[in-house]
Tab-separated table of C-alpha atoms and ligand atoms in Angstrom:
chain	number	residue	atom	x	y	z
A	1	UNK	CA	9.107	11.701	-22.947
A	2	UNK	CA	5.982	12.877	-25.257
A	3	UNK	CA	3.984	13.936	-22.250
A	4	UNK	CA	4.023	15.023	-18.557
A	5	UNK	CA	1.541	13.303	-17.255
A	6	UNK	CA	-0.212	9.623	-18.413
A	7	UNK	CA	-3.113	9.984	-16.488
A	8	UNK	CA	-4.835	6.387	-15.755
A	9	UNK	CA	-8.977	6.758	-15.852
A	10	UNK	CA	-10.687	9.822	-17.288
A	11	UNK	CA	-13.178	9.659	-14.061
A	12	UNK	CA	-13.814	13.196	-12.090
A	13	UNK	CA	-10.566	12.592	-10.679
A	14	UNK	CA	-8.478	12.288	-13.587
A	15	UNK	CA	-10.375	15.094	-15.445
A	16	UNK	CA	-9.951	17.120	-12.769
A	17	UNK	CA	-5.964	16.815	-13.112
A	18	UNK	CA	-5.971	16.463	-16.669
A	19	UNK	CA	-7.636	19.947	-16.260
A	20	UNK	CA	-5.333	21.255	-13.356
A	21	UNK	CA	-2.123	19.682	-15.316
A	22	UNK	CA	-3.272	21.785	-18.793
A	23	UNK	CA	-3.804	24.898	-16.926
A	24	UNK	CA	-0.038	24.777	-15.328
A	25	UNK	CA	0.927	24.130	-18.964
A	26	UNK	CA	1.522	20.541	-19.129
A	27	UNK	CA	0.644	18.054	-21.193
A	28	UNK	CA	-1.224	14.905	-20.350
A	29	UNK	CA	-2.458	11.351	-21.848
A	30	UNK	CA	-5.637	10.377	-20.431
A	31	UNK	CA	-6.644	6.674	-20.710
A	32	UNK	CA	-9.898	4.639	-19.682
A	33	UNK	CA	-10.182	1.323	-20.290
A	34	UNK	CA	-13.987	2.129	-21.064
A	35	UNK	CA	-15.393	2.850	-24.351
A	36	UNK	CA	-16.358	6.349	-22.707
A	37	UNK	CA	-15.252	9.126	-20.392
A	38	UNK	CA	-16.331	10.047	-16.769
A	39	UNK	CA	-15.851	6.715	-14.884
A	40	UNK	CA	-18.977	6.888	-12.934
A	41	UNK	CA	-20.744	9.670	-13.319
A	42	UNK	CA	-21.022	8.877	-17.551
A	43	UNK	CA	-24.954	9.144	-18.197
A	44	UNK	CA	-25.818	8.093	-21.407
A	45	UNK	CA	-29.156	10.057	-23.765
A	46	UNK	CA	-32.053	7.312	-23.918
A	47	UNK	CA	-35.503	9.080	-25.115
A	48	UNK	CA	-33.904	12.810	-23.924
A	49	UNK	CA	-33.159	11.844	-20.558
A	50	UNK	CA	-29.835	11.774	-18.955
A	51	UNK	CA	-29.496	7.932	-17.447
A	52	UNK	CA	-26.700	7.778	-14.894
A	53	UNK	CA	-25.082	4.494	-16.333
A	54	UNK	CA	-23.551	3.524	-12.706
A	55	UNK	CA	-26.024	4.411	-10.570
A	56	UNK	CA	-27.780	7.780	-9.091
A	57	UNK	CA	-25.221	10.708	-8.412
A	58	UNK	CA	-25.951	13.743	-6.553
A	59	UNK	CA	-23.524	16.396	-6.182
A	60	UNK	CA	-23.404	17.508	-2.998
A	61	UNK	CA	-20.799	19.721	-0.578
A	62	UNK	CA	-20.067	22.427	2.041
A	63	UNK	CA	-16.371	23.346	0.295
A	64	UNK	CA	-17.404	26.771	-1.372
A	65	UNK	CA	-13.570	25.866	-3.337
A	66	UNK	CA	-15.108	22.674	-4.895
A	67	UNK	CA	-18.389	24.181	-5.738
A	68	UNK	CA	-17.010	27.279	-7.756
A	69	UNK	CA	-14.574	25.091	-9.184
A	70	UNK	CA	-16.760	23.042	-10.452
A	71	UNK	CA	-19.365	25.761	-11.199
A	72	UNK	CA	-16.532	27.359	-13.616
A	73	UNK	CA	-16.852	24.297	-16.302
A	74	UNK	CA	-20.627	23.611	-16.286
A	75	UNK	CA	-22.916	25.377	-14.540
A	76	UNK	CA	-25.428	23.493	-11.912
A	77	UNK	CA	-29.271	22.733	-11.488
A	78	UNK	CA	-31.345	23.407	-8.283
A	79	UNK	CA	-32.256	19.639	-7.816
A	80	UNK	CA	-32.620	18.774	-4.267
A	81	UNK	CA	-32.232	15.043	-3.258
A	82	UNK	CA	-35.691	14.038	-1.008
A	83	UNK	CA	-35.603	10.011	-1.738
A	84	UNK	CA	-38.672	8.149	-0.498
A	85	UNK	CA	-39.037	4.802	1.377
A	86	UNK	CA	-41.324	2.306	0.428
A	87	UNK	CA	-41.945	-0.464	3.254
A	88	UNK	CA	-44.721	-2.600	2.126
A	89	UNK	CA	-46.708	-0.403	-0.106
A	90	UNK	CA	-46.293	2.263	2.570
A	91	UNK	CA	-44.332	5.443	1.678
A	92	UNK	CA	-42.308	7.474	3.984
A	93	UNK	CA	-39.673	10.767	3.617
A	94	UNK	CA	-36.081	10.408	4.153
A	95	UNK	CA	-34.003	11.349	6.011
A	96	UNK	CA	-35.544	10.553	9.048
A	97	UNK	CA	-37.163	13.656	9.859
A	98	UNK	CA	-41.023	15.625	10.945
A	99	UNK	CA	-42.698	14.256	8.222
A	100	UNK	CA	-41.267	10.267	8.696
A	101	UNK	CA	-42.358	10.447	12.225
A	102	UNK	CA	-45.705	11.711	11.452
A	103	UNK	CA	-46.396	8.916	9.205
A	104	UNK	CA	-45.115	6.393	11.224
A	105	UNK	CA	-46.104	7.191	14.814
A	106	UNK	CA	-48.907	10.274	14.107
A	107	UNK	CA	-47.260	12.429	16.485
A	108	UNK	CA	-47.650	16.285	14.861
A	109	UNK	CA	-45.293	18.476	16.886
A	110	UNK	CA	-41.732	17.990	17.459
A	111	UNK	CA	-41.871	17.632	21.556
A	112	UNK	CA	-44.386	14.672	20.741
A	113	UNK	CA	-42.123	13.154	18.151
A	114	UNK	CA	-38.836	13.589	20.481
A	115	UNK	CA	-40.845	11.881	23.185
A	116	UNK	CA	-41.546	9.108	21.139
A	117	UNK	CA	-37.861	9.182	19.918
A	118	UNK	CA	-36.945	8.675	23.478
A	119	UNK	CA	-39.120	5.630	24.154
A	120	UNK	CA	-37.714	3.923	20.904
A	121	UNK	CA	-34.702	4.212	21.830
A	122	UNK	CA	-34.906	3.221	25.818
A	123	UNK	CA	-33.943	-0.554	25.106
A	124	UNK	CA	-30.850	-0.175	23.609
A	125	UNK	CA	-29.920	2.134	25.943
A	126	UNK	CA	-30.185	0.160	28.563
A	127	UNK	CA	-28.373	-2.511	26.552
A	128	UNK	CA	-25.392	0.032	26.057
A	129	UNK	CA	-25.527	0.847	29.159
A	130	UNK	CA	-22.997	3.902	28.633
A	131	UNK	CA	-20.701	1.793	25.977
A	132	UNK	CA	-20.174	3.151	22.519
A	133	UNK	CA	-22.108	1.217	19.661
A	134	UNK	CA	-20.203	-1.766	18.603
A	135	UNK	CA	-22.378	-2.496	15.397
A	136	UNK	CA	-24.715	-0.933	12.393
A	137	UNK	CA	-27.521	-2.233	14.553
A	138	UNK	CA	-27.290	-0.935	17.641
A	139	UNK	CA	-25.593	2.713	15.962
A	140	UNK	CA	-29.088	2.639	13.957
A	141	UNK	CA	-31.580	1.717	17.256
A	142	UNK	CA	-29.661	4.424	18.879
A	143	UNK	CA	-30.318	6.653	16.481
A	144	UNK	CA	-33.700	6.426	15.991
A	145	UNK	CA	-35.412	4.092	17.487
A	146	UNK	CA	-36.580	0.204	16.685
A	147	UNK	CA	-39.648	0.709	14.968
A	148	UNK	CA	-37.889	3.286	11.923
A	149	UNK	CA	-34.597	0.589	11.956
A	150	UNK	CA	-37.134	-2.254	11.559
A	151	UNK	CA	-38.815	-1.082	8.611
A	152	UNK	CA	-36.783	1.983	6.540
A	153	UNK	CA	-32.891	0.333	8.107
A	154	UNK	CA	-32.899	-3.367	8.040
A	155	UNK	CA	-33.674	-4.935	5.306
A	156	UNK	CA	-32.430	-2.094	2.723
A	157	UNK	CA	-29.095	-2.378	4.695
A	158	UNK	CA	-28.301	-5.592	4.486
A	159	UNK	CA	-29.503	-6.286	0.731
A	160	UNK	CA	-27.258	-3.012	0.104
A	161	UNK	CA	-24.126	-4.445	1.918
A	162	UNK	CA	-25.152	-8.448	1.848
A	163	UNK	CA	-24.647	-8.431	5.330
A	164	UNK	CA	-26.483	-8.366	8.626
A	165	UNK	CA	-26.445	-5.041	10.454
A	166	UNK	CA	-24.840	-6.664	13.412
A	167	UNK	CA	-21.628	-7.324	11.044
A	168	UNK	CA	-21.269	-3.888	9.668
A	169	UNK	CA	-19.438	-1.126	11.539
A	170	UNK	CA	-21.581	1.473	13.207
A	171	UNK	CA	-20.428	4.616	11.023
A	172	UNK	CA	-22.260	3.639	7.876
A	173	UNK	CA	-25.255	4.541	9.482
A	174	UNK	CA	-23.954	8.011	11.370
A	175	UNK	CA	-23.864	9.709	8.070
A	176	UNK	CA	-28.132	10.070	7.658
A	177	UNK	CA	-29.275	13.180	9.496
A	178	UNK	CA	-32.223	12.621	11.799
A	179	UNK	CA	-34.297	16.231	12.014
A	180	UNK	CA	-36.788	17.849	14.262
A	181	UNK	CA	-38.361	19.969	11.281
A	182	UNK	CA	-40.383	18.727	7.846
A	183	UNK	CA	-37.085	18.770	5.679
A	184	UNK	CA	-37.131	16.304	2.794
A	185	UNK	CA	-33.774	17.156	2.155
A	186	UNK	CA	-31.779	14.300	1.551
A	187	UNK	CA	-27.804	16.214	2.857
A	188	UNK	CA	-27.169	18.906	5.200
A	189	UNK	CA	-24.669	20.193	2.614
A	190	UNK	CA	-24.483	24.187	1.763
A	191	UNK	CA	-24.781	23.311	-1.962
A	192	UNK	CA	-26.377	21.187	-4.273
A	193	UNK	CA	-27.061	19.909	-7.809
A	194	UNK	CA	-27.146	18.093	-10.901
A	195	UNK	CA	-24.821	19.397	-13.705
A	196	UNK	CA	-27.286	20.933	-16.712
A	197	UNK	CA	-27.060	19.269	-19.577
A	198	UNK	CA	-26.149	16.506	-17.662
A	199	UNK	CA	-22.797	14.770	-15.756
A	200	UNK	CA	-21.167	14.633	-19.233
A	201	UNK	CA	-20.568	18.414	-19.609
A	202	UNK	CA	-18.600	18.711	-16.670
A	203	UNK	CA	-16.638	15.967	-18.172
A	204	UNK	CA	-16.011	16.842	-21.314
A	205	UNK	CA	-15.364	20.778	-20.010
A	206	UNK	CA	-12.545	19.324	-17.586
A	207	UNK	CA	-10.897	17.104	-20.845
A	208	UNK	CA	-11.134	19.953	-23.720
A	209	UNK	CA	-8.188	20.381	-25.584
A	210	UNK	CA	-6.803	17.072	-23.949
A	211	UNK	CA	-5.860	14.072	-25.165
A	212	UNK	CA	-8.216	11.076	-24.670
A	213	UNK	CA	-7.563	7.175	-25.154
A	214	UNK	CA	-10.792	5.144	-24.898
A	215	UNK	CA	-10.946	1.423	-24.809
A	216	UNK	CA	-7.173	1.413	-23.336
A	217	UNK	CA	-6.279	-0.616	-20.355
A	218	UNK	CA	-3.139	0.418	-18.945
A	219	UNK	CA	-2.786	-2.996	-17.859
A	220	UNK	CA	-2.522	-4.491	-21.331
A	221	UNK	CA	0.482	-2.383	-22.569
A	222	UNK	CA	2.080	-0.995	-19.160
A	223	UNK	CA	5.833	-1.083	-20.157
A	224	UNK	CA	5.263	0.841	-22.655
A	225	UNK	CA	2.628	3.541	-21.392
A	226	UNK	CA	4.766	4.021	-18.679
A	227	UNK	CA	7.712	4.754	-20.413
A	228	UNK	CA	5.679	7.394	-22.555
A	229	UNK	CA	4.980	10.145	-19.293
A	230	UNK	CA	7.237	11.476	-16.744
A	231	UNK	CA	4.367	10.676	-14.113
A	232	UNK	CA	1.788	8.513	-14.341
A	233	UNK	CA	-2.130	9.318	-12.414
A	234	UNK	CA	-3.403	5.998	-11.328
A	235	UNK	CA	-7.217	6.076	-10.542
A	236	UNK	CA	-8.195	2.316	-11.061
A	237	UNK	CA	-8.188	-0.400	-7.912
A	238	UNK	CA	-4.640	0.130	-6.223
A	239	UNK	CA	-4.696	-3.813	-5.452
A	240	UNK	CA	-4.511	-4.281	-9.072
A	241	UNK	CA	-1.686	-1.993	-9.652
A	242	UNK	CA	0.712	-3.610	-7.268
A	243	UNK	CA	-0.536	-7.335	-8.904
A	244	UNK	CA	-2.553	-8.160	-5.791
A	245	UNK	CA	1.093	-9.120	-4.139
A	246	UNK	CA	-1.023	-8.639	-0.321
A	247	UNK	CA	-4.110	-10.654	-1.744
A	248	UNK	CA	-6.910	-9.045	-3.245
A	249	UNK	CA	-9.666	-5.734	-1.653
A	250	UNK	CA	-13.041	-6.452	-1.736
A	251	UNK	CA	-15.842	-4.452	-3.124
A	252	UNK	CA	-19.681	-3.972	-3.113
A	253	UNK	CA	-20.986	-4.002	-6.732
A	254	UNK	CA	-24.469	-2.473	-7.885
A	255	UNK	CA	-26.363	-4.239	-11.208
A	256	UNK	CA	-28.552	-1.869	-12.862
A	257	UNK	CA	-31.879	-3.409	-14.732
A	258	UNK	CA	-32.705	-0.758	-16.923
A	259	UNK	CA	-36.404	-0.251	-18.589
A	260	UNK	CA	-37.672	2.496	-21.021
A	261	UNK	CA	-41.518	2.706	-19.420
A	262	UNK	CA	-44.120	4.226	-22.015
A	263	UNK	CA	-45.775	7.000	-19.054
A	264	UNK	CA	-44.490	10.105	-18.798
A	265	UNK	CA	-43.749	9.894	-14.873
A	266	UNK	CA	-43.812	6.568	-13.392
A	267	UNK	CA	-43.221	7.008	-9.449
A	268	UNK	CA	-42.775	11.167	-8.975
A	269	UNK	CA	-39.173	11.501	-7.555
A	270	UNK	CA	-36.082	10.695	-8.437
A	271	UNK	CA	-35.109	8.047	-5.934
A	272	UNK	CA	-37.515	5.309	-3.946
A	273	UNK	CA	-35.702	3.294	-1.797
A	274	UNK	CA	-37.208	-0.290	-1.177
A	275	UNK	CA	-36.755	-0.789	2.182
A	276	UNK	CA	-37.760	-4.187	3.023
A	277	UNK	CA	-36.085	-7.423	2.574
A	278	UNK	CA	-38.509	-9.356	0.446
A	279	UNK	CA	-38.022	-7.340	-2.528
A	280	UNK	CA	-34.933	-7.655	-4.504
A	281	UNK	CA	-33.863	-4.867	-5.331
A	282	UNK	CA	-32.690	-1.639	-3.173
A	283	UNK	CA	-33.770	1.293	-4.831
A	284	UNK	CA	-35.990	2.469	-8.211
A	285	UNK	CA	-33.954	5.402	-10.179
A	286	UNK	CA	-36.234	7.762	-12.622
A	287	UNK	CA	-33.795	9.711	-13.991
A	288	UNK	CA	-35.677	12.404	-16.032
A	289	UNK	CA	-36.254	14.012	-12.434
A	290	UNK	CA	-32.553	15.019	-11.991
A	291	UNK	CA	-32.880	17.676	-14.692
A	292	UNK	CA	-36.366	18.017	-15.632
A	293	UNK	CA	-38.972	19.912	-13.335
A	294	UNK	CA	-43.025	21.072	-13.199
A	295	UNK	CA	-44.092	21.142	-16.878
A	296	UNK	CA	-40.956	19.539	-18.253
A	297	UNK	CA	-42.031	16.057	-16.494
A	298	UNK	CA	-45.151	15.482	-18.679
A	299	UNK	CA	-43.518	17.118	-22.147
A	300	UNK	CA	-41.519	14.200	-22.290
A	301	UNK	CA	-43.431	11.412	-23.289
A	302	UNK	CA	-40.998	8.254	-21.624
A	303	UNK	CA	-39.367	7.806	-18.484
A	304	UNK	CA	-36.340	5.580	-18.241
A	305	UNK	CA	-36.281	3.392	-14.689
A	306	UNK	CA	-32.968	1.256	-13.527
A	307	UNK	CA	-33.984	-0.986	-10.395
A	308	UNK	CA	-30.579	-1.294	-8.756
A	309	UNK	CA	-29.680	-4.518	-7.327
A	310	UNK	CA	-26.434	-4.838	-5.060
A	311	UNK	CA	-24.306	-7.665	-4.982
A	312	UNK	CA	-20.932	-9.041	-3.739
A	313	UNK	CA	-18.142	-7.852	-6.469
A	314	UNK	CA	-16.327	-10.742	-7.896
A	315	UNK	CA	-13.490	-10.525	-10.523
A	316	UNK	CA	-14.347	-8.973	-13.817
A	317	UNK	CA	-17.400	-7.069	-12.226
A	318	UNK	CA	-17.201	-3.488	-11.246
A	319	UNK	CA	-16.084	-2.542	-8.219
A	320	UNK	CA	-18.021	0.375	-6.981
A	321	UNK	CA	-17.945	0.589	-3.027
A	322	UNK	CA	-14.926	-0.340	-0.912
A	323	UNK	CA	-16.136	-2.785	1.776
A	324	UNK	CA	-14.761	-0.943	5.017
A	325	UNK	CA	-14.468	-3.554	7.461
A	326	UNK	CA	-11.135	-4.394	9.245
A	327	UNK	CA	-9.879	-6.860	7.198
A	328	UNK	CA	-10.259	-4.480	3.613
A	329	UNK	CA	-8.790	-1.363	5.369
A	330	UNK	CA	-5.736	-3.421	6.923
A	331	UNK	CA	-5.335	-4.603	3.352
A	332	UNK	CA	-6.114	-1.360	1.555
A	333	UNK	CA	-3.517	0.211	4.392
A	334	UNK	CA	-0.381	-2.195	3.337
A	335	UNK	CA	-1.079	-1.326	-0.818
A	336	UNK	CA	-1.014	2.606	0.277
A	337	UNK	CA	2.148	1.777	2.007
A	338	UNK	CA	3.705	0.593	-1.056
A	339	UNK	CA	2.226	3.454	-3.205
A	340	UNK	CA	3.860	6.525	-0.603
A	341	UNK	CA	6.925	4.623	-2.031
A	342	UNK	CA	6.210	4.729	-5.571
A	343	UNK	CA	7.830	7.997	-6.223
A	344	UNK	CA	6.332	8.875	-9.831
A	345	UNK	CA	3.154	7.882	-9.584
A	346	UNK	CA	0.397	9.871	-8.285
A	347	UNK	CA	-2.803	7.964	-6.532
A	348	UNK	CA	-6.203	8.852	-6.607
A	349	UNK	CA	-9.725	8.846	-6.596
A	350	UNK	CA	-12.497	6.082	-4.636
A	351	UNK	CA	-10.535	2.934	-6.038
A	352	UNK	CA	-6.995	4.269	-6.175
A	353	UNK	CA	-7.275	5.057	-2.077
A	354	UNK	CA	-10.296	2.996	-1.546
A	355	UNK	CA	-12.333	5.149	0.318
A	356	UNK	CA	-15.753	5.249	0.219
A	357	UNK	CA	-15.235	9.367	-1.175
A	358	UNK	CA	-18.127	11.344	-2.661
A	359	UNK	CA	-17.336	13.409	-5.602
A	360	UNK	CA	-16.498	16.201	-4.047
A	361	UNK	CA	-13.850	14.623	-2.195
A	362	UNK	CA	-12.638	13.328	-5.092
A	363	UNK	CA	-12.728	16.923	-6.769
A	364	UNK	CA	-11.232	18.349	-3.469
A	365	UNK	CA	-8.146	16.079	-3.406
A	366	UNK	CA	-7.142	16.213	-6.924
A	367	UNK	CA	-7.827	20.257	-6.699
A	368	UNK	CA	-5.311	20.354	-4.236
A	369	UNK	CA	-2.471	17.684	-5.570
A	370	UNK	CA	0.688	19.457	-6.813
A	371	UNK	CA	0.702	19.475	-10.282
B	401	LIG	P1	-14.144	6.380	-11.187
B	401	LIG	O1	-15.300	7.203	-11.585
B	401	LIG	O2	-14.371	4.960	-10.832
B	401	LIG	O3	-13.097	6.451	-12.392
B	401	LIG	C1	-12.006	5.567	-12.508
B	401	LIG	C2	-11.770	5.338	-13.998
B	401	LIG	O4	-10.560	4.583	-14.149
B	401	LIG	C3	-12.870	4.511	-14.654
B	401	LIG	O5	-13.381	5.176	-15.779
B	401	LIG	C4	-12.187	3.208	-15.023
B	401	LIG	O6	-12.677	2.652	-16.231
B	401	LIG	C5	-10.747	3.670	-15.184
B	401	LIG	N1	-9.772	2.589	-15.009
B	401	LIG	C6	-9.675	1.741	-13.958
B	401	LIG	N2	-8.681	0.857	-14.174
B	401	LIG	C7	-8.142	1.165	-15.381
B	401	LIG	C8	-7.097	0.602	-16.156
B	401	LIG	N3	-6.409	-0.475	-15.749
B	401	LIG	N4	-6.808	1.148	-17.351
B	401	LIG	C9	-7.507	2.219	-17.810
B	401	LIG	N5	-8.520	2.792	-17.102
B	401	LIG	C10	-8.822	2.263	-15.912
B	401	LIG	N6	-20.912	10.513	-5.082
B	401	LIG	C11	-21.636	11.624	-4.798
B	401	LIG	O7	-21.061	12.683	-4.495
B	401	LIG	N7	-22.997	11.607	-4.880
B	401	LIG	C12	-23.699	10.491	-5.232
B	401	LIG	O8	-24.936	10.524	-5.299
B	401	LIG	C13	-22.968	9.306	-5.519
B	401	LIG	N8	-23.607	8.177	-5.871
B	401	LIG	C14	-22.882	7.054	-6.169
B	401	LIG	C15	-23.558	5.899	-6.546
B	401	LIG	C16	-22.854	4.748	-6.863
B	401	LIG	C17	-23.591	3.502	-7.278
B	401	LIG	C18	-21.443	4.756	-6.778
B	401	LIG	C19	-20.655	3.518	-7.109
B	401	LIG	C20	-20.764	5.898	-6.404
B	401	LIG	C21	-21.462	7.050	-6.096
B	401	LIG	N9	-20.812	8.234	-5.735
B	401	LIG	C22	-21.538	9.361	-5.441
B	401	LIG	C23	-19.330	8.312	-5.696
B	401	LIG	C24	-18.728	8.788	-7.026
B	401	LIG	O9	-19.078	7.889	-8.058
B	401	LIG	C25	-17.221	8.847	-6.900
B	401	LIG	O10	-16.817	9.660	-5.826
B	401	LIG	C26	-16.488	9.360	-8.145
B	401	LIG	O11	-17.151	9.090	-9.326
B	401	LIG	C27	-15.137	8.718	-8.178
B	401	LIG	O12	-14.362	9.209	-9.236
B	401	LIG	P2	-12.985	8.500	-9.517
B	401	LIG	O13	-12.340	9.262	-10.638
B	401	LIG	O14	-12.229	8.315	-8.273
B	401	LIG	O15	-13.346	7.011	-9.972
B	402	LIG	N1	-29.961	3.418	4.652
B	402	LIG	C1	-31.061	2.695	5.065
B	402	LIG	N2	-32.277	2.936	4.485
B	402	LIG	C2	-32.439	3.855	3.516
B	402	LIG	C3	-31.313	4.610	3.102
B	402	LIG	C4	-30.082	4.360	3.687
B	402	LIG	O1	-30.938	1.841	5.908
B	402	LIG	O2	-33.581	4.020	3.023
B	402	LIG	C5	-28.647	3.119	5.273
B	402	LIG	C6	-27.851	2.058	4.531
B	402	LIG	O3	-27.177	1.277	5.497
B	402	LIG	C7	-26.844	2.857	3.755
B	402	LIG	C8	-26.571	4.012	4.716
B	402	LIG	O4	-27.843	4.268	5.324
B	402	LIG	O5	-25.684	2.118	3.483
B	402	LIG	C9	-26.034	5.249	4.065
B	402	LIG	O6	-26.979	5.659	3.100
B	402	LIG	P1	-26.575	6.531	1.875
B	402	LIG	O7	-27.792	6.850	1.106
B	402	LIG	O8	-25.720	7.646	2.360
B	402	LIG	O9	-25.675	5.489	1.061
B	402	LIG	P2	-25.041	5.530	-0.390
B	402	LIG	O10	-25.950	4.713	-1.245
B	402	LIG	O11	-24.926	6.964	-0.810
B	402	LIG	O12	-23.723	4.892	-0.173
């Protein structure tokens, strides 16, 4: 065997093997079937600005392991995710917090806004009448109210998941944090940041010194890559691996329309979400304000803009989020079944266990794999 480890997608979790493997001394093949590295968190240079290829990523965690670890290849920027809504022409701070309920209802202290809160929110109540939330919907009304679900919930939810909110499970929704103080900050997370010099850095760190294979699908040629490794690290869909024997996972996927715009800041922040269901797309990305702050916004001359449109995945698209419904996670439950029993191959990452994972639960698991 010429090496110890053929390691399938050079995403952050097969980097972060590859890395682990070559620091117990072993040696690995890393293949993507991409023409580049990093899976989805690959930006590519346009006009000086880092453009994240596959949609906006913001590291984010509370695991001081994964954030030194990660520190230790590339070290991060102070970029703090604040998205705005835009509902109707109207703009409003996310997460739901002091400064969304002042704009929306004009109360000013936080007694005022909880009292409003409370009213919002008496309908459903009495609806629930003590019962858990069944639904995205009523989770959401519960949460905060009609009046925010109606305009900054709704509409962006279902064009982001192409179904109505009383179809999706109730969780989805649990994840924003709703806050009694003026804090724009997008995560309740200890730390935060955007990679300097970009996503690519902490990619190429992780793969130094290790072998790379672009434009390589282990698909095309899998007798014989496996018969190259003594264990193979499968990161791609894990209904593809086992030849979609239970039928095939379902996914969410994201288009990207991409613009160079000749004005040196074009909407202020990083992230505007499009709330409303008349316009097509979810959110507007300007990337140069991941990694460029005060002064450096105006001595770049361009911005580059992707208006990110989400769709249903269909073969030969790619898959970005797992759909977590019952029927997907029964599925996605039989193929991990078969892979507990696949006893020289490794599985991980979001498509390998489809779960909807961050990236720091993608650098937590494979930081804690036995290599
Ligand atoms: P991937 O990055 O998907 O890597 C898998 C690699 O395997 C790919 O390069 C693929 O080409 C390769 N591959 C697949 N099949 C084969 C094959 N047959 N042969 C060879 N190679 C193959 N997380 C955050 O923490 N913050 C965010 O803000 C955030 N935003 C996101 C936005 C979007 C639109 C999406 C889709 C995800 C976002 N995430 C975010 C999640 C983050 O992208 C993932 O957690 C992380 O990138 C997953 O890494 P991975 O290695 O598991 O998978
Ligand atoms: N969401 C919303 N309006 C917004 C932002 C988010 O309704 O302006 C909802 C939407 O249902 C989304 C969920 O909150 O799926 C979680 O949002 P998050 O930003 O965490 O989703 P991500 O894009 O990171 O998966």
């Amino acid at each position: 065997m010429k090496y110890d480890y053929l390691i399938v997608g050079s995403g952050l979790f097969g980097a972060v093997f590859a890395y682990r493997a070559k620091m117990a001394g072993k040696r690995s093949l890393v293949i993507d079937k991409r023409s580049h590295r990093g899976g989805n968190i690959y930006c590519e240079n346009i006009e000086g600005i880092n453009v994240h290829k596959y949609g906006a990523h913001i590291f984010h965690t509370s695991n001081k392991d994964v954030w030194d670890f990660v520190n230790s290849i590339v070290e991060f920027n102070r970029y703090t995710n604040s998205p705005v809504a835009n509902y109707k022409g109207t703009l409003y701070n996310l997460p739901f917090n002091m400064n969304t309920f002042n704009k929306m209802w004009g109360v000013v202290t936080p007694t005022e806004a909880q009292a409003k809160l409370e009213e919002q929110k008496a309908d459903v109540k009495a609806a629930l009448n003590g019962r858990e939330p069944q639904n995205l919907e009523e989770q959401a009304q519960l949460l905060i109210g009609k009046d925010i679900y109606e305009a900054l919930i709704k509409g962006y939810t279902q064009k982001q998941w192409g179904r109505k909110c009383t179809e999706l499970p109730a969780f989805i929704i649990k994840r924003l944090p709703v806050r009694m103080t003026f804090d724009n900050n997008y995560f309740n997370d200890k730390y935060q940041g955007i990679p300097i010099g970009g996503y690519n850095k902490l990619i190429d760190g992780l793969l130094d010194g290790i072998e790379v294979r672009l434009d390589t699908d282990f698909f095309a040629n899998r007798s014989e890559l496996e018969s190259i490794a003594e264990k193979i690290v499968y990161t791609g869909p894990i209904d593809e691996y086992f030849g979609y024997k239970f039928g095939k996972l379902q996914y969410r996927t994201v288009s990207f329309e991409m613009t160079v715009e000749d004005t040196s800041n074009y909407q202020g922040n990083a992230v505007v979400n499009y709330t409303e269901a008349e316009v097509p797309y979810t959110r507007i990305i300007e990337h140069k304000h991941f990694e460029m702050f005060g002064a450096e916004v105006e001595a770049c001359p361009k911005t580059v803009i992707s208006k990110e449109y989400s769709a249903e995945w269909e073969s030969g698209m790619e898959p970005y989020y797992p759909v977590n419904d019952e029927v997907n996670n029964e599925l996605a439950e039989k193929y991990r079944e078969s892979a507990r029993k696949e006893k020289n191959v490794i599985f991980g990452g979001r498509l390998a266990d489809y779960r909807y994972y961050d990236m720091d639960k993608v650098v937590e698991k494979a930081l804690v794999c036995e290599v």
